[in-house]
């Protein structure tokens, strides 16, 4: 039994043994959020409208097929039924007519008092209800009906489901699955910092009384300037980290399966239990339930014991024989029910943790059974055992997509199958590398072997049969799969009906790259030469084409900017293609048209592809291009192509407009505005061409000429409209054209050179500019790579970016980018070396080898010695035989002789040869010293990139007497997985239009659109996904701005949980979500929680990057302000002065951020009555405002007022002091006014530094808006619920974190302005 039910077959739904638990958690959440009273999961699971979306056709959701799709969700009136379950009082349950009976089953299996039942039917007046009928179709079911829960007899299958469900309930609080990266479990620590103190159901303390109770002192390592970098705090181990033990052992008995004569007595299977009191019990699962028998470990006696405690549920039986079980099980369920649903739902794709505490390995029958039975996918659910992945992937693509409900169903099915496929492919790839799968060509050399497992085809990333000999051998074979994956992603996004791609997942594991693909029906029965009817199997020597393929590919040509072109085949005949030559077309036995080998979908990157006799533009040659790269498969990224075309389009419009204006005739003057207006559309949508066509029809000859000239100037392939396309085959070796020097080919070559120059002269500078403006704020390698990729720059340009930064005028403001760049260069080079290093390691030496590598890489210990695995288990003769079966061709013990000096020398050679960058250091200490890096961040980067998991403990990197890591510190090695992320397109459009509405200031409309987007995202992705996280963050921000602090807290809490679960507890996105949550906590008067969250945020940023980061200034200002608010002045000053220093460094000493920092510091000195220091800081701030804004700006006036006030205070203080000096104790002292900070003014300042401006709305508008938001929120909350059952589990691409931040945030400059 598995936790995720399967979309594909109806039978699946019954089987959710544990799906029940996951699915209905969110129902409880719904109950919370709709404000229903909730007592320990009793009184009403509101999941009324949850399932309304299930039945799209029934008119609840209407889509108008225009550009503005409006989605109308009509709420269904729910009703209440009374549930009668054996052994407990009847209770009411809220249901919706749209629900299936199955969903009531799930609720009962999750409720605290009925969770131990799995094998039961529901009866209405004696009639058994069918699991798959909707409630509205059941006669006589209405408000107040009595539903009876009736225990049913067990079958073997039901008994297994029951045992699995009980095991899941026992393990429900155990985090080991999250640490081990199993079943889409992942970690979340938010609740350890909030201690259930969020929102209305938290144990709220009031503002007044709270001040006395807060201990605000931050831990030592969080104070500015601290050099400590503890690791243990990353995963705080709570006091209940060791969950309550209900049983010592629950496992299948060795007496299974029952012999024939016992089967005929109704025995289904035997269990063996050791209770917490150390009582050993044998249990029989029979058709009537569970009872104890008289068997022992060595003698089989299946007769019932006396008493036999026959019970229908295993929990009831165990509660009778073990008092500890009874007590602890009840406590465990109470706790389980109280957790936030988002802590329990499975994530769509597996997230791995790079550290884990030492967890005891407990006995677990279900886990053992899962590992050793042939449980490939989820066969228990599916008749016919393994899944036909190809069929599932292609069928979901064929679903109708005419209107919104259809598209939602289709996207949801695509997403679900993709996430299941990615999980299965990852398991298979690991099994292949671990040697657990038999090759389909076992006779060949290990590198050349191919594998089939669970209907997925696996191949290794080596150059088999010299296929890539001319392109870079193994290096080319290693990058080809990722290029191919990018091609698959691009074609999937274009989504042309009738054109199919393969499911593709690329897995890096233990130093090997494995490509997993779904299998085209019939391809294994025939030779490749016979199958390929389009493209080439030998890089362009023999080429064939096919009219149907040309027709299909033509539809993708415009969005992908691919030019149709002719190449010559081996007989020198011209063949027409609409893709690169390697792209092969194969018609499967299912008559579908498949394309594969899409590794050259995008044109080559000439900066890394020296071609004889071709000169690159000056911009490139000045930077030292072209360079020889390791392989000849370097392509430009899709983002670059789109940016380039967009850039050319603007040039085209300017040229045309300019020339038209020059022709001053009347007609042209009328024409001109049309040109520029039509030009508004962005070519990325492919609308540009139409708009320019429109402008070229019915135009007089002179204007035609203008357009012709403009087209020529920008390199358009058409002379009457703007249309730029690339020929991906231009510089492919082995591809021949009819006439290599003809105009057409020359034009294409020039276009490629221009694109290469555009990357150097436009994209890299624009990235640097965004970094200087801090519109791009990467905090670690992953976020830096993402920022680079979004601008279409490949990682191989990293060294160029670092050089650019070093030479930049704003070198100081780019210090963080420089450090991150160097860290990336070092860790990526180390990863390349680690990859080949691992290929030479036997499984038995893996932990020794990895710890030795990390010692050489990061430890100051000069000569770490590798401990070869002891070989007393293997005789000499046998050992030599075993070596032959090894995948790598390296000596199995070569790794042991690596030294730190040698490794660092290799790293510096690698950065030179791969990135063309010289790092000047021979050891880790020199690197740390020279570039200001920190070892803990280097460790995190190498672990995350290579899939290493280490023990959570404090590591001493700087000891020169003992190595940092031992074998015991290496816990696991995980796969690093790349796959396609299917998109929720409609939801995404809603989200984007919501964002732009908000930016234009239409908050109400924006809020509605974003709520709608949230609904649609949930519809496609289920409840847990990165894009939903961005949506919730924006909603929380809007709630806050519109004055609904509680709702803001609620949404932001979900965003934090989701970011932790779906991206990782130390992902930069999580750090920012914590900061937002802290602000809303403060606004809600939860000061101590706000501080804890800010401290957590600061700790994570220190761990991930270090202290010297522009984002740290914002964090420290936040912490300083909150501490000022709770009157911890000295602490507050430490943080605010740290923020002042960092702001000065990254924004320049004359910037508004620095002025703001001066003002904040002045306020604290004012509160401390140190007026002289306060005056000094406020003066500095005043000077900046005066220079930036002039005398009459309100900011300058405010500052000058505050200066006057401070001067008066200072004078008054001085007078008093003089009086005391003069008259001693007889002095008559006027009381001085000390200003304790008012919370509202602290909050005001917090809003300003976080870039939030308040927009006054009338009370009525606010009320309407709140009502609307609440209605939608309730809808969506309940909605995720049922959906989760068969939810489309999946992950988001990284594309949109960046975007969703710029929302209602004005830069501080404007805010303070």
Coordinates of C-alpha atoms in Angstrom, one line a residue, residues 283-692:
X283 CA -1.1 -12.8 16.5
X284 CA -3.3 -14.4 13.9
X285 CA -5.1 -12.1 11.3
X286 CA -8.2 -14.0 10.4
X287 CA -11.3 -13.1 8.4
X288 CA -13.1 -12.2 11.6
X289 CA -10.3 -9.9 13.0
X290 CA -7.1 -10.3 15.0
X291 CA -6.5 -12.7 18.0
X292 CA -3.5 -14.0 19.9
X293 CA -2.5 -17.6 19.1
X294 CA -0.3 -20.1 21.0
X295 CA 2.7 -20.1 18.6
X296 CA 6.2 -19.2 19.9
X297 CA 9.4 -18.4 18.0
X298 CA 10.2 -22.1 17.5
X299 CA 6.9 -24.0 17.8
X300 CA 3.8 -23.5 15.6
X301 CA 0.5 -23.7 17.4
X302 CA -2.1 -21.6 15.6
X303 CA -4.9 -22.4 18.1
X304 CA -6.3 -19.3 19.8
X305 CA -4.7 -18.5 23.1
X306 CA -6.8 -18.2 26.2
X307 CA -8.1 -15.5 26.3
X308 CA -7.7 -14.8 22.6
X309 CA -8.8 -11.1 22.8
X310 CA -10.4 -11.4 19.4
X311 CA -10.8 -7.8 18.1
X312 CA -11.8 -6.4 14.7
X313 CA -8.9 -3.9 14.8
X314 CA -5.3 -4.6 15.7
X315 CA -5.3 -1.5 17.9
X316 CA -8.1 -2.8 20.1
X317 CA -6.3 -6.1 20.5
X318 CA -3.0 -4.5 21.4
X319 CA -4.7 -2.1 23.8
X320 CA -6.0 -5.1 25.7
X321 CA -2.7 -6.9 26.1
X322 CA -0.4 -3.8 26.7
X323 CA -1.4 -0.9 29.0
X324 CA 1.6 1.1 27.7
X325 CA 0.3 0.7 24.2
X326 CA -3.1 1.9 25.1
X327 CA -1.8 5.0 26.9
X328 CA 0.9 6.0 24.4
X329 CA -1.2 5.3 21.3
X330 CA -3.9 7.7 22.5
X331 CA -1.3 10.4 23.3
X332 CA 0.3 9.9 19.9
X333 CA -2.9 10.3 18.0
X334 CA -3.8 13.4 19.9
X335 CA -0.4 14.9 18.9
X336 CA -0.8 13.7 15.3
X337 CA -4.1 15.4 14.9
X338 CA -2.7 18.7 16.3
X339 CA 0.1 19.1 13.7
X340 CA -0.4 21.6 10.8
X341 CA -1.6 19.6 7.7
X342 CA 1.3 21.1 5.7
X343 CA 3.7 19.4 8.0
X344 CA 2.2 16.0 6.9
X345 CA 1.2 16.2 3.3
X346 CA 3.7 14.5 0.9
X347 CA 5.7 16.9 -1.3
X348 CA 5.3 16.4 -5.1
X349 CA 9.0 15.6 -5.7
X350 CA 11.5 14.3 -3.1
X351 CA 13.5 16.8 -1.2
X352 CA 16.7 15.5 0.4
X353 CA 18.4 16.9 3.5
X354 CA 22.2 17.3 3.5
X355 CA 22.4 16.7 7.3
X356 CA 20.7 14.4 9.6
X357 CA 21.0 13.5 13.3
X358 CA 22.0 10.0 14.4
X359 CA 18.7 8.1 14.2
X360 CA 18.3 4.7 15.8
X361 CA 17.5 2.1 13.1
X362 CA 14.3 0.5 14.3
X363 CA 12.7 -2.8 13.2
X364 CA 10.0 -2.2 10.7
X365 CA 8.2 -5.0 8.9
X366 CA 6.6 -2.8 6.3
X367 CA 9.8 -1.1 5.3
X368 CA 11.6 -4.4 5.1
X369 CA 8.9 -5.9 3.0
X370 CA 8.9 -2.8 0.7
X371 CA 12.6 -3.1 0.1
X372 CA 12.7 -6.8 -0.8
X373 CA 9.4 -7.6 -2.4
X374 CA 9.1 -6.7 -6.1
X375 CA 7.2 -3.6 -5.2
X376 CA 8.3 -1.7 -8.3
X377 CA 5.7 1.0 -8.6
X378 CA 2.5 0.8 -6.8
X379 CA 1.3 -2.6 -8.0
X380 CA -0.9 -3.3 -5.1
X381 CA -3.3 -0.8 -6.6
X382 CA -3.1 -1.8 -10.1
X383 CA -4.4 -4.9 -11.9
X384 CA -1.7 -5.9 -14.3
X385 CA 1.2 -5.1 -12.0
X386 CA 3.7 -2.6 -13.5
X387 CA 2.7 0.7 -15.0
X388 CA 3.0 1.4 -18.7
X389 CA 4.7 4.8 -18.2
X390 CA 4.8 5.7 -21.8
X391 CA 1.1 5.0 -22.3
X392 CA 0.2 7.0 -19.2
X393 CA 2.4 10.0 -20.1
X394 CA 1.1 10.2 -23.7
X395 CA -2.6 9.5 -22.9
X396 CA -2.6 12.4 -20.4
X397 CA -1.3 14.7 -23.1
X398 CA -4.2 13.6 -25.4
X399 CA -6.9 14.7 -22.9
X400 CA -9.1 17.5 -24.3
X401 CA -8.1 21.1 -23.6
X402 CA -10.9 23.1 -25.1
X403 CA -12.1 25.0 -22.0
X404 CA -10.8 25.7 -18.5
X405 CA -12.2 22.7 -16.6
X406 CA -10.8 20.4 -19.3
X407 CA -7.4 22.1 -19.2
X408 CA -7.3 21.8 -15.4
X409 CA -8.1 18.1 -15.5
X410 CA -5.5 17.6 -18.2
X411 CA -2.7 19.6 -16.5
X412 CA -3.5 17.8 -13.3
X413 CA -3.2 14.4 -14.9
X414 CA 0.0 15.3 -16.7
X415 CA 1.5 16.6 -13.4
X416 CA 0.5 13.6 -11.4
X417 CA 2.0 11.1 -13.9
X418 CA 5.2 13.2 -14.2
X419 CA 5.8 13.2 -10.5
X420 CA 5.1 9.5 -10.2
X421 CA 7.4 8.8 -13.2
X422 CA 10.2 11.0 -11.7
X423 CA 9.9 9.0 -8.4
X424 CA 10.0 5.6 -10.2
X425 CA 12.8 6.7 -12.5
X426 CA 14.9 7.8 -9.5
X427 CA 14.4 4.5 -7.7
X428 CA 15.3 2.6 -10.8
X429 CA 18.4 4.6 -11.5
X430 CA 19.7 4.0 -8.0
X431 CA 18.9 0.3 -8.4
X432 CA 20.9 0.2 -11.7
X433 CA 24.0 1.8 -10.2
X434 CA 23.8 -0.2 -7.0
X435 CA 23.9 -3.3 -9.3
X436 CA 20.4 -4.6 -8.5
X437 CA 19.1 -4.7 -12.0
X438 CA 20.1 -7.1 -14.7
X439 CA 21.3 -5.5 -18.0
X440 CA 19.5 -6.3 -21.2
X441 CA 22.9 -6.8 -22.9
X442 CA 24.8 -8.5 -20.0
X443 CA 27.6 -9.8 -22.3
X444 CA 28.9 -6.3 -23.1
X445 CA 31.4 -4.2 -21.2
X446 CA 29.8 -2.6 -18.1
X447 CA 29.8 0.9 -19.4
X448 CA 27.9 -0.1 -22.5
X449 CA 25.1 -1.9 -20.6
X450 CA 21.5 -0.8 -20.8
X451 CA 18.7 -1.7 -18.4
X452 CA 15.0 -2.0 -18.3
X453 CA 13.2 -1.8 -15.0
X454 CA 9.5 -1.1 -14.3
X455 CA 8.9 -0.2 -18.0
X456 CA 11.6 2.4 -17.9
X457 CA 14.8 2.3 -20.1
X458 CA 18.1 3.3 -18.4
X459 CA 21.4 4.1 -20.1
X460 CA 24.6 5.4 -18.6
X461 CA 26.3 8.7 -19.5
X462 CA 29.3 7.2 -21.2
X463 CA 30.3 7.4 -24.9
X464 CA 29.1 4.0 -26.1
X465 CA 30.3 2.8 -29.5
X466 CA 32.2 6.1 -30.2
X467 CA 28.9 7.8 -30.9
X468 CA 30.3 11.2 -29.6
X469 CA 33.9 10.6 -30.7
X470 CA 34.1 13.9 -32.7
X471 CA 32.1 15.9 -30.2
X472 CA 34.1 15.3 -27.0
X473 CA 33.7 11.6 -26.1
X474 CA 32.6 10.9 -22.6
X475 CA 32.4 14.6 -21.8
X476 CA 29.8 15.0 -24.6
X477 CA 28.0 11.9 -23.6
X478 CA 27.7 13.4 -20.1
X479 CA 26.1 16.7 -21.1
X480 CA 23.9 15.2 -23.9
X481 CA 21.2 14.0 -21.5
X482 CA 20.7 17.4 -19.9
X483 CA 20.6 19.1 -23.3
X484 CA 18.1 16.5 -24.4
X485 CA 16.1 17.2 -21.2
X486 CA 16.0 20.9 -22.0
X487 CA 14.8 20.0 -25.5
X488 CA 12.0 17.8 -24.1
X489 CA 11.1 20.6 -21.7
X490 CA 10.9 23.1 -24.7
X491 CA 8.8 20.8 -26.9
X492 CA 6.5 19.9 -24.0
X493 CA 5.9 23.6 -23.3
X494 CA 4.9 24.3 -26.9
X495 CA 2.5 21.3 -26.5
X496 CA 1.6 20.6 -30.2
X497 CA -1.2 18.1 -30.6
X498 CA 0.0 14.9 -32.3
X499 CA 3.7 15.3 -31.5
X500 CA 5.1 13.2 -28.6
X501 CA 8.2 13.3 -26.5
X502 CA 9.5 10.7 -24.1
X503 CA 9.3 10.9 -20.4
X504 CA 12.9 11.8 -19.5
X505 CA 14.6 12.0 -16.1
X506 CA 18.4 12.5 -15.6
X507 CA 19.8 11.1 -12.4
X508 CA 23.3 11.7 -11.0
X509 CA 24.1 9.1 -8.4
X510 CA 27.4 7.9 -7.0
X511 CA 29.4 9.6 -9.7
X512 CA 27.4 8.1 -12.6
X513 CA 24.8 9.9 -14.8
X514 CA 21.8 7.7 -15.7
X515 CA 19.2 8.7 -18.2
X516 CA 15.8 7.2 -17.6
X517 CA 13.3 7.3 -20.5
X518 CA 9.8 5.9 -21.1
X519 CA 9.8 3.2 -23.9
X520 CA 8.3 3.8 -27.4
X521 CA 6.1 0.8 -28.0
X522 CA 7.8 -1.6 -30.4
X523 CA 11.2 0.1 -30.5
X524 CA 12.9 -2.8 -28.8
X525 CA 11.8 -5.3 -31.5
X526 CA 13.4 -3.6 -34.4
X527 CA 16.7 -2.0 -35.4
X528 CA 17.1 1.7 -35.0
X529 CA 17.8 2.2 -38.7
X530 CA 14.4 0.7 -39.6
X531 CA 12.5 2.8 -37.1
X532 CA 13.9 6.3 -37.8
X533 CA 11.8 7.9 -40.6
X534 CA 12.9 11.5 -39.9
X535 CA 16.3 12.9 -39.0
X536 CA 19.7 11.2 -38.8
X537 CA 21.2 8.5 -36.6
X538 CA 24.8 9.3 -37.5
X539 CA 25.0 13.1 -37.0
X540 CA 24.0 14.0 -40.5
X541 CA 25.7 11.5 -42.8
X542 CA 22.4 9.8 -43.8
X543 CA 19.4 12.0 -43.4
X544 CA 15.7 11.3 -44.0
X545 CA 12.6 13.4 -43.8
X546 CA 8.9 12.8 -43.6
X547 CA 6.0 15.1 -44.6
X548 CA 3.9 14.4 -41.4
X549 CA 6.9 15.2 -39.2
X550 CA 7.5 18.4 -41.2
X551 CA 3.9 19.4 -40.7
X552 CA 4.1 18.8 -36.9
X553 CA 7.5 20.4 -36.4
X554 CA 6.5 23.4 -38.4
X555 CA 4.0 24.2 -35.6
X556 CA 6.8 24.3 -33.1
X557 CA 9.2 26.3 -35.3
X558 CA 7.8 29.7 -34.5
X559 CA 7.7 29.5 -30.7
X560 CA 11.1 27.7 -30.6
X561 CA 12.6 30.1 -33.3
X562 CA 13.8 27.2 -35.5
X563 CA 14.2 27.8 -39.2
X564 CA 13.1 25.2 -41.8
X565 CA 16.2 24.3 -43.8
X566 CA 17.6 21.9 -46.4
X567 CA 20.7 19.6 -45.7
X568 CA 22.4 17.2 -48.0
X569 CA 22.3 13.4 -47.4
X570 CA 24.9 10.8 -48.3
X571 CA 23.7 10.9 -51.9
X572 CA 24.1 14.7 -52.0
X573 CA 20.3 15.1 -52.4
X574 CA 18.6 17.9 -50.5
X575 CA 16.4 16.9 -47.5
X576 CA 14.1 19.3 -45.8
X577 CA 14.2 19.5 -42.0
X578 CA 12.5 21.6 -39.4
X579 CA 14.8 20.7 -36.4
X580 CA 18.4 19.8 -35.9
X581 CA 19.6 16.6 -37.8
X582 CA 20.0 14.5 -34.6
X583 CA 16.4 15.0 -33.7
X584 CA 14.9 11.6 -34.7
X585 CA 11.3 10.9 -35.6
X586 CA 10.0 7.4 -34.9
X587 CA 6.4 6.2 -35.3
X588 CA 5.7 3.8 -32.4
X589 CA 3.5 0.7 -32.7
X590 CA 0.8 2.9 -31.1
X591 CA 0.9 5.0 -34.3
X592 CA 2.0 8.1 -32.4
X593 CA 4.7 10.3 -33.8
X594 CA 7.6 10.5 -31.3
X595 CA 10.6 12.8 -31.4
X596 CA 13.7 12.0 -29.5
X597 CA 17.4 13.1 -29.1
X598 CA 16.5 16.7 -28.8
X599 CA 20.0 17.7 -27.6
X600 CA 20.4 20.3 -30.3
X601 CA 17.0 22.0 -30.1
X602 CA 18.8 25.3 -29.5
X603 CA 21.5 26.8 -31.7
X604 CA 25.2 26.3 -30.8
X605 CA 27.1 28.8 -28.6
X606 CA 29.9 30.0 -30.8
X607 CA 31.8 31.5 -27.9
X608 CA 32.7 27.9 -26.9
X609 CA 32.8 26.4 -30.4
X610 CA 35.9 27.6 -32.4
X611 CA 35.2 27.1 -36.1
X612 CA 38.0 27.5 -38.7
X613 CA 37.8 30.5 -40.8
X614 CA 35.0 32.1 -38.8
X615 CA 35.6 35.5 -37.1
X616 CA 33.5 36.3 -34.0
X617 CA 32.4 39.9 -33.4
X618 CA 34.7 42.3 -31.6
X619 CA 32.8 42.1 -28.2
X620 CA 33.6 38.4 -28.1
X621 CA 37.2 38.5 -29.2
X622 CA 38.0 41.2 -26.7
X623 CA 36.8 38.8 -23.9
X624 CA 39.1 36.1 -25.3
X625 CA 36.4 34.1 -27.2
X626 CA 36.0 31.7 -28.9
X627 CA 37.4 29.1 -26.4
X628 CA 37.9 25.4 -26.8
X629 CA 35.4 23.6 -24.5
X630 CA 35.5 20.0 -23.4
X631 CA 32.8 19.1 -25.8
X632 CA 31.2 20.5 -28.9
X633 CA 27.6 20.4 -27.6
X634 CA 27.5 23.9 -26.0
X635 CA 24.1 25.4 -26.8
X636 CA 22.6 28.7 -26.1
X637 CA 19.8 28.6 -23.5
X638 CA 16.1 29.2 -24.5
X639 CA 15.9 32.3 -22.3
X640 CA 18.8 33.8 -24.3
X641 CA 17.2 33.1 -27.6
X642 CA 14.0 34.8 -26.4
X643 CA 15.8 37.8 -25.0
X644 CA 17.8 38.2 -28.2
X645 CA 14.7 38.1 -30.4
X646 CA 12.9 40.6 -28.1
X647 CA 15.9 42.9 -28.3
X648 CA 16.0 42.6 -32.1
X649 CA 12.3 43.3 -32.2
X650 CA 12.7 46.6 -30.4
X651 CA 15.5 47.6 -32.8
X652 CA 13.2 46.6 -35.7
X653 CA 10.4 48.8 -34.5
X654 CA 12.7 51.7 -33.9
X655 CA 14.2 51.5 -37.3
X656 CA 10.8 51.2 -39.1
X657 CA 9.3 54.1 -37.1
X658 CA 12.3 56.2 -37.7
X659 CA 12.3 55.7 -41.5
X660 CA 8.5 56.1 -41.7
X661 CA 8.8 59.4 -39.8
X662 CA 11.5 60.5 -42.3
X663 CA 9.1 60.0 -45.1
X664 CA 7.1 63.0 -44.2
X665 CA 4.2 62.4 -46.6
X666 CA 0.7 62.6 -45.1
X667 CA 0.0 59.0 -45.5
X668 CA 3.1 57.9 -43.7
X669 CA 2.4 60.2 -40.8
X670 CA -0.9 58.4 -40.3
X671 CA 0.9 55.1 -40.6
X672 CA 3.5 55.7 -38.0
X673 CA 1.5 55.4 -34.8
X674 CA 0.1 52.1 -36.0
X675 CA 3.6 50.7 -36.2
X676 CA 4.6 51.5 -32.7
X677 CA 1.3 50.4 -31.2
X678 CA 1.3 47.1 -32.9
X679 CA 4.8 46.6 -31.8
X680 CA 3.7 46.5 -28.2
X681 CA 3.4 42.7 -28.2
X682 CA 6.4 40.7 -27.2
X683 CA 7.8 38.4 -29.8
X684 CA 8.1 35.7 -27.2
X685 CA 4.4 35.0 -27.7
X686 CA 4.9 34.8 -31.4
X687 CA 2.4 37.6 -31.9
X688 CA 5.1 40.0 -33.1
X689 CA 5.1 38.5 -36.5
X690 CA 1.4 39.0 -37.0
X691 CA 1.6 42.6 -35.8
X692 CA 4.3 43.4 -38.3

